[in-house]
Amino acid sequence: MIKSDFNEYPLSSEVLKAINMLNFENPTRVQALVIPTVLEQKDIIVKSQTGSGKTAAFAIPICELVDWDENKPQALVIVPTRELAIQVKEDVFNIGRFKRIKVSAVFGKAPFYMQEKELKQKTHVVVGTPGRIIDHIEQGTLNLSKIKYLVIDEADEMLNMGFIESMKTIISSVSKDRVTMLFSATMPRDIEVLCKRYMKEPTYVKVEEQNPASERIYQERYTVEQKDKMKLLRDITMVENPDSCIIFCNTQQKVDDVYNEMASLKYTCEKIHGGMEQRDRVRVMKDFKQGYFRYLIATDVAARGIDIDNISLVINYDIPQDSESYVHRIGRTGRISKEGRAITFVTPYEGRFLNDIHQYIGKEIALKERPDKEAVSDSKQEFVEKTNTTPEIKQTKGAPLSKEIMKLHINAGKKTKMRAVDIVGTLCNIEGITAEDIGIINIIDVSTFVEILNNKGELVFRELQNMTIKGRLRKVSKADM
Ligand code: AMP
């Protein structure tokens, strides 16, 4: 029976509260199919696109089913890219917020020892990219003995990226006594074989997009010589004047070139590609999601699965050389049934790629004439006005959940042998505070961060100014969320 209301599922009040505060009104189709199956501890294969709500489809039952008291990881989510690892971590964290679920993300190019430290603490869910997960398994820093839920997300993309053997290694390292969920937009043979070999009588569901990206999104193309692309980009951005736009290029070098050119023309822009420091990639994605700048110049690292509201325009500065990539790129606009626009630049020598895309999406992308001088000059004033306007900064998705939560910093940590139990013991001595009001506790070398739930942060903050923790008065301050 397909349910149309989250309240009809056997979910705890903590999980339902988070769903409600994230403004998920009704389950999406993929959620209606996946949530009950996983709650019954059955394996499932899901053929569906991103943007269908599939992260929450596995995050909701996982957050519900994990045992809070168990310290070792119980769920492992494998994703193809670092950006996706961070995003999925945040989504699981938000849904598990009131159940105090601890989620860690492990991915390459970020310091190993930091992840190792995090994994030593209580962790319920680990999200990671295949290479780094294997590194942690080999180093003995990721304990898989208690994993009961295994998610393979974007399986076809992992196959494309050459991760098939890594996936097999990881799956074989997890106990057979588990629930396996596999999500993939397409079902190539290697993935089918993987499912057969590693899954137990899986339920197979196919979620057709009601209104697929290729129909929902208004698509156009321009024929342009390579050397004239920048001029065309300037004209189009002036006429279109988007609030938020991704410009895709095929190589890191091209991203750098286009970015340098646009930055010198005073566009509010940033860039992202695989050659950048991970820290910068994380910052750029976060700032773009919040609307700090309007133009993001990117390689395909930003094409898959990345969930950003309200991107009004996608420009393929270079036509993608495989058709699937085209659909993923344009799918960054027009998310969850919103309308969007996508423009593709095609040089006269790229007809083959264009034909492939036409075949793949089952229709022709409309060929447009370049905007004429008049149209460009008519748009100039509005364009300049928008460029000079301070953008409106959007809240992060989890912000509504944080409203009733305060994070406190305590000036003592591992080095002074602080343990979670010391914190909980002290806080529960405050009148009006119970264990239910204490959220995630993170103890690092010389600091401890503790979240206070249910609007009781101020009370705890006040009381801790005069209370001892582990026999001593500690410096306690409010921390950034
Ligand atoms: P995903 O397919 O996991 O990338 O999700 C796409 C977007 O849909 C994300 O921004 C989610 O926060 C949002 N979302 C997921 N489930 C729901 C729901 N039931 N109702 C509304 N939005 C949702």
PDB file of N, CA and C and ligand atoms in Angstrom, residues 6 19 22-28 30-31 49-58 60 84 87 91 305-309 332 335-336 397, ligand 1:
ATOM      1  N   PHE A   6       3.691  11.025   5.708  1.00  0.00           N
ATOM      2  CA  PHE A   6       4.784  10.438   6.500  1.00  0.00           C
ATOM      3  C   PHE A   6       4.282   9.890   7.836  1.00  0.00           C
ATOM      4  N   ILE A  19      11.456  15.678   9.632  1.00  0.00           N
ATOM      5  CA  ILE A  19      10.839  15.688   8.296  1.00  0.00           C
ATOM      6  C   ILE A  19       9.924  16.906   8.168  1.00  0.00           C
ATOM      7  N   LEU A  22      11.826  20.114   7.891  1.00  0.00           N
ATOM      8  CA  LEU A  22      12.480  20.271   6.585  1.00  0.00           C
ATOM      9  C   LEU A  22      11.446  20.604   5.497  1.00  0.00           C
ATOM     10  N   ASN A  23      10.186  20.693   5.931  1.00  0.00           N
ATOM     11  CA  ASN A  23       9.083  21.025   5.010  1.00  0.00           C
ATOM     12  C   ASN A  23       8.819  19.952   3.958  1.00  0.00           C
ATOM     13  N   PHE A  24       9.079  18.694   4.282  1.00  0.00           N
ATOM     14  CA  PHE A  24       8.675  17.610   3.385  1.00  0.00           C
ATOM     15  C   PHE A  24       7.212  17.317   3.721  1.00  0.00           C
ATOM     16  N   GLU A  25       6.299  17.654   2.814  1.00  0.00           N
ATOM     17  CA  GLU A  25       4.891  17.464   3.172  1.00  0.00           C
ATOM     18  C   GLU A  25       4.445  16.027   2.980  1.00  0.00           C
ATOM     19  N   ASN A  26       4.667  15.527   1.756  1.00  0.00           N
ATOM     20  CA  ASN A  26       4.272  14.147   1.460  1.00  0.00           C
ATOM     21  C   ASN A  26       5.470  13.398   0.929  1.00  0.00           C
ATOM     22  N   PRO A  27       5.457  12.063   1.097  1.00  0.00           N
ATOM     23  CA  PRO A  27       6.568  11.299   0.521  1.00  0.00           C
ATOM     24  C   PRO A  27       6.564  11.428  -0.999  1.00  0.00           C
ATOM     25  N   THR A  28       7.754  11.539  -1.599  1.00  0.00           N
ATOM     26  CA  THR A  28       7.820  11.493  -3.070  1.00  0.00           C
ATOM     27  C   THR A  28       7.623  10.027  -3.474  1.00  0.00           C
ATOM     28  N   VAL A  30       9.584   7.861  -4.928  1.00  0.00           N
ATOM     29  CA  VAL A  30      10.677   6.959  -4.552  1.00  0.00           C
ATOM     30  C   VAL A  30      10.657   6.702  -3.041  1.00  0.00           C
ATOM     31  N   GLN A  31      10.298   7.711  -2.284  1.00  0.00           N
ATOM     32  CA  GLN A  31      10.234   7.526  -0.827  1.00  0.00           C
ATOM     33  C   GLN A  31       9.109   6.559  -0.456  1.00  0.00           C
ATOM     34  N   GLN A  49      16.131   8.813 -10.975  1.00  0.00           N
ATOM     35  CA  GLN A  49      17.016   9.954 -11.227  1.00  0.00           C
ATOM     36  C   GLN A  49      17.298  10.674  -9.923  1.00  0.00           C
ATOM     37  N   THR A  50      18.322  11.536  -9.946  1.00  0.00           N
ATOM     38  CA  THR A  50      18.504  12.408  -8.785  1.00  0.00           C
ATOM     39  C   THR A  50      17.412  13.464  -8.840  1.00  0.00           C
ATOM     40  N   GLY A  51      17.207  14.100  -7.716  1.00  0.00           N
ATOM     41  CA  GLY A  51      16.161  15.118  -7.679  1.00  0.00           C
ATOM     42  C   GLY A  51      14.806  14.520  -7.378  1.00  0.00           C
ATOM     43  N   SER A  52      14.769  13.201  -7.145  1.00  0.00           N
ATOM     44  CA  SER A  52      13.496  12.537  -6.886  1.00  0.00           C
ATOM     45  C   SER A  52      13.256  12.375  -5.390  1.00  0.00           C
ATOM     46  N   GLY A  53      14.190  12.859  -4.598  1.00  0.00           N
ATOM     47  CA  GLY A  53      14.076  12.724  -3.144  1.00  0.00           C
ATOM     48  C   GLY A  53      14.663  11.400  -2.672  1.00  0.00           C
ATOM     49  N   LYS A  54      15.605  10.857  -3.411  1.00  0.00           N
ATOM     50  CA  LYS A  54      16.086   9.509  -3.056  1.00  0.00           C
ATOM     51  C   LYS A  54      17.010   9.504  -1.839  1.00  0.00           C
ATOM     52  N   THR A  55      17.684  10.604  -1.573  1.00  0.00           N
ATOM     53  CA  THR A  55      18.542  10.617  -0.383  1.00  0.00           C
ATOM     54  C   THR A  55      17.696  10.418   0.876  1.00  0.00           C
ATOM     55  N   ALA A  56      16.603  11.180   0.957  1.00  0.00           N
ATOM     56  CA  ALA A  56      15.731  11.022   2.126  1.00  0.00           C
ATOM     57  C   ALA A  56      15.087   9.646   2.125  1.00  0.00           C
ATOM     58  N   ALA A  57      14.901   9.063   0.935  1.00  0.00           N
ATOM     59  CA  ALA A  57      14.271   7.738   0.856  1.00  0.00           C
ATOM     60  C   ALA A  57      15.091   6.702   1.623  1.00  0.00           C
ATOM     61  N   PHE A  58      16.419   6.811   1.582  1.00  0.00           N
ATOM     62  CA  PHE A  58      17.185   5.863   2.405  1.00  0.00           C
ATOM     63  C   PHE A  58      17.543   6.443   3.771  1.00  0.00           C
ATOM     64  N   ILE A  60      15.728   8.332   5.766  1.00  0.00           N
ATOM     65  CA  ILE A  60      14.636   8.260   6.759  1.00  0.00           C
ATOM     66  C   ILE A  60      14.612   6.886   7.449  1.00  0.00           C
ATOM     67  N   LEU A  84      29.064  14.992  -3.329  1.00  0.00           N
ATOM     68  CA  LEU A  84      27.867  14.232  -2.974  1.00  0.00           C
ATOM     69  C   LEU A  84      28.001  13.672  -1.553  1.00  0.00           C
ATOM     70  N   GLN A  87      27.055  16.387   0.747  1.00  0.00           N
ATOM     71  CA  GLN A  87      25.617  16.682   0.680  1.00  0.00           C
ATOM     72  C   GLN A  87      24.784  15.585   1.349  1.00  0.00           C
ATOM     73  N   ASP A  91      22.234  15.739   4.551  1.00  0.00           N
ATOM     74  CA  ASP A  91      20.832  15.302   4.490  1.00  0.00           C
ATOM     75  C   ASP A  91      20.527  14.288   5.595  1.00  0.00           C
ATOM     76  N   GLY A 305      23.955  14.865  -9.143  1.00  0.00           N
ATOM     77  CA  GLY A 305      23.327  14.750  -7.827  1.00  0.00           C
ATOM     78  C   GLY A 305      23.325  16.010  -6.984  1.00  0.00           C
ATOM     79  N   ILE A 306      24.098  17.008  -7.383  1.00  0.00           N
ATOM     80  CA  ILE A 306      24.218  18.178  -6.525  1.00  0.00           C
ATOM     81  C   ILE A 306      22.899  18.945  -6.514  1.00  0.00           C
ATOM     82  N   ASP A 307      22.453  19.228  -5.304  1.00  0.00           N
ATOM     83  CA  ASP A 307      21.112  19.727  -5.109  1.00  0.00           C
ATOM     84  C   ASP A 307      21.155  21.202  -4.710  1.00  0.00           C
ATOM     85  N   ILE A 308      20.846  22.066  -5.658  1.00  0.00           N
ATOM     86  CA  ILE A 308      20.836  23.500  -5.360  1.00  0.00           C
ATOM     87  C   ILE A 308      19.514  24.055  -5.862  1.00  0.00           C
ATOM     88  N   ASP A 309      18.812  24.744  -4.976  1.00  0.00           N
ATOM     89  CA  ASP A 309      17.524  25.312  -5.365  1.00  0.00           C
ATOM     90  C   ASP A 309      17.727  26.494  -6.301  1.00  0.00           C
ATOM     91  N   ARG A 332      20.581  20.403 -13.217  1.00  0.00           N
ATOM     92  CA  ARG A 332      20.886  21.289 -12.071  1.00  0.00           C
ATOM     93  C   ARG A 332      19.908  22.457 -12.034  1.00  0.00           C
ATOM     94  N   ARG A 335      14.898  22.035 -10.657  1.00  0.00           N
ATOM     95  CA  ARG A 335      14.841  20.951  -9.679  1.00  0.00           C
ATOM     96  C   ARG A 335      13.429  20.754  -9.155  1.00  0.00           C
ATOM     97  N   ILE A 336      13.092  19.493  -8.826  1.00  0.00           N
ATOM     98  CA  ILE A 336      11.780  19.136  -8.241  1.00  0.00           C
ATOM     99  C   ILE A 336      10.660  19.947  -8.914  1.00  0.00           C
ATOM    100  N   LYS A 397      19.671  24.383   4.194  1.00  0.00           N
ATOM    101  CA  LYS A 397      18.495  23.517   4.369  1.00  0.00           C
ATOM    102  C   LYS A 397      18.220  23.167   5.831  1.00  0.00           C
TER     103      LYS A 397
HETATM  104  P1  AMP B   1      17.541  14.218  -3.916  1.00  0.00           P
HETATM  105  O1  AMP B   1      16.873  13.468  -5.014  1.00  0.00           O
HETATM  106  O2  AMP B   1      17.812  13.343  -2.740  1.00  0.00           O
HETATM  107  O3  AMP B   1      18.739  14.983  -4.384  1.00  0.00           O
HETATM  108  O4  AMP B   1      16.490  15.304  -3.355  1.00  0.00           O
HETATM  109  C1  AMP B   1      16.120  16.437  -4.070  1.00  0.00           C
HETATM  110  C2  AMP B   1      15.523  17.521  -3.180  1.00  0.00           C
HETATM  111  O5  AMP B   1      14.217  17.185  -2.748  1.00  0.00           O
HETATM  112  C3  AMP B   1      16.285  17.822  -1.906  1.00  0.00           C
HETATM  113  O6  AMP B   1      16.427  19.231  -1.823  1.00  0.00           O
HETATM  114  C4  AMP B   1      15.408  17.369  -0.791  1.00  0.00           C
HETATM  115  O7  AMP B   1      15.587  18.154   0.350  1.00  0.00           O
HETATM  116  C5  AMP B   1      14.022  17.526  -1.375  1.00  0.00           C
HETATM  117  N1  AMP B   1      13.041  16.567  -0.868  1.00  0.00           N
HETATM  118  C6  AMP B   1      13.248  15.279  -0.533  1.00  0.00           C
HETATM  119  N2  AMP B   1      12.102  14.698  -0.132  1.00  0.00           N
HETATM  120  C7  AMP B   1      11.144  15.618  -0.209  1.00  0.00           C
HETATM  121  C8  AMP B   1       9.733  15.615   0.073  1.00  0.00           C
HETATM  122  N3  AMP B   1       9.103  14.523   0.509  1.00  0.00           N
HETATM  123  N4  AMP B   1       9.060  16.754  -0.132  1.00  0.00           N
HETATM  124  C9  AMP B   1       9.693  17.852  -0.580  1.00  0.00           C
HETATM  125  N5  AMP B   1      11.003  17.930  -0.865  1.00  0.00           N
HETATM  126  C10 AMP B   1      11.735  16.830  -0.692  1.00  0.00           C
END
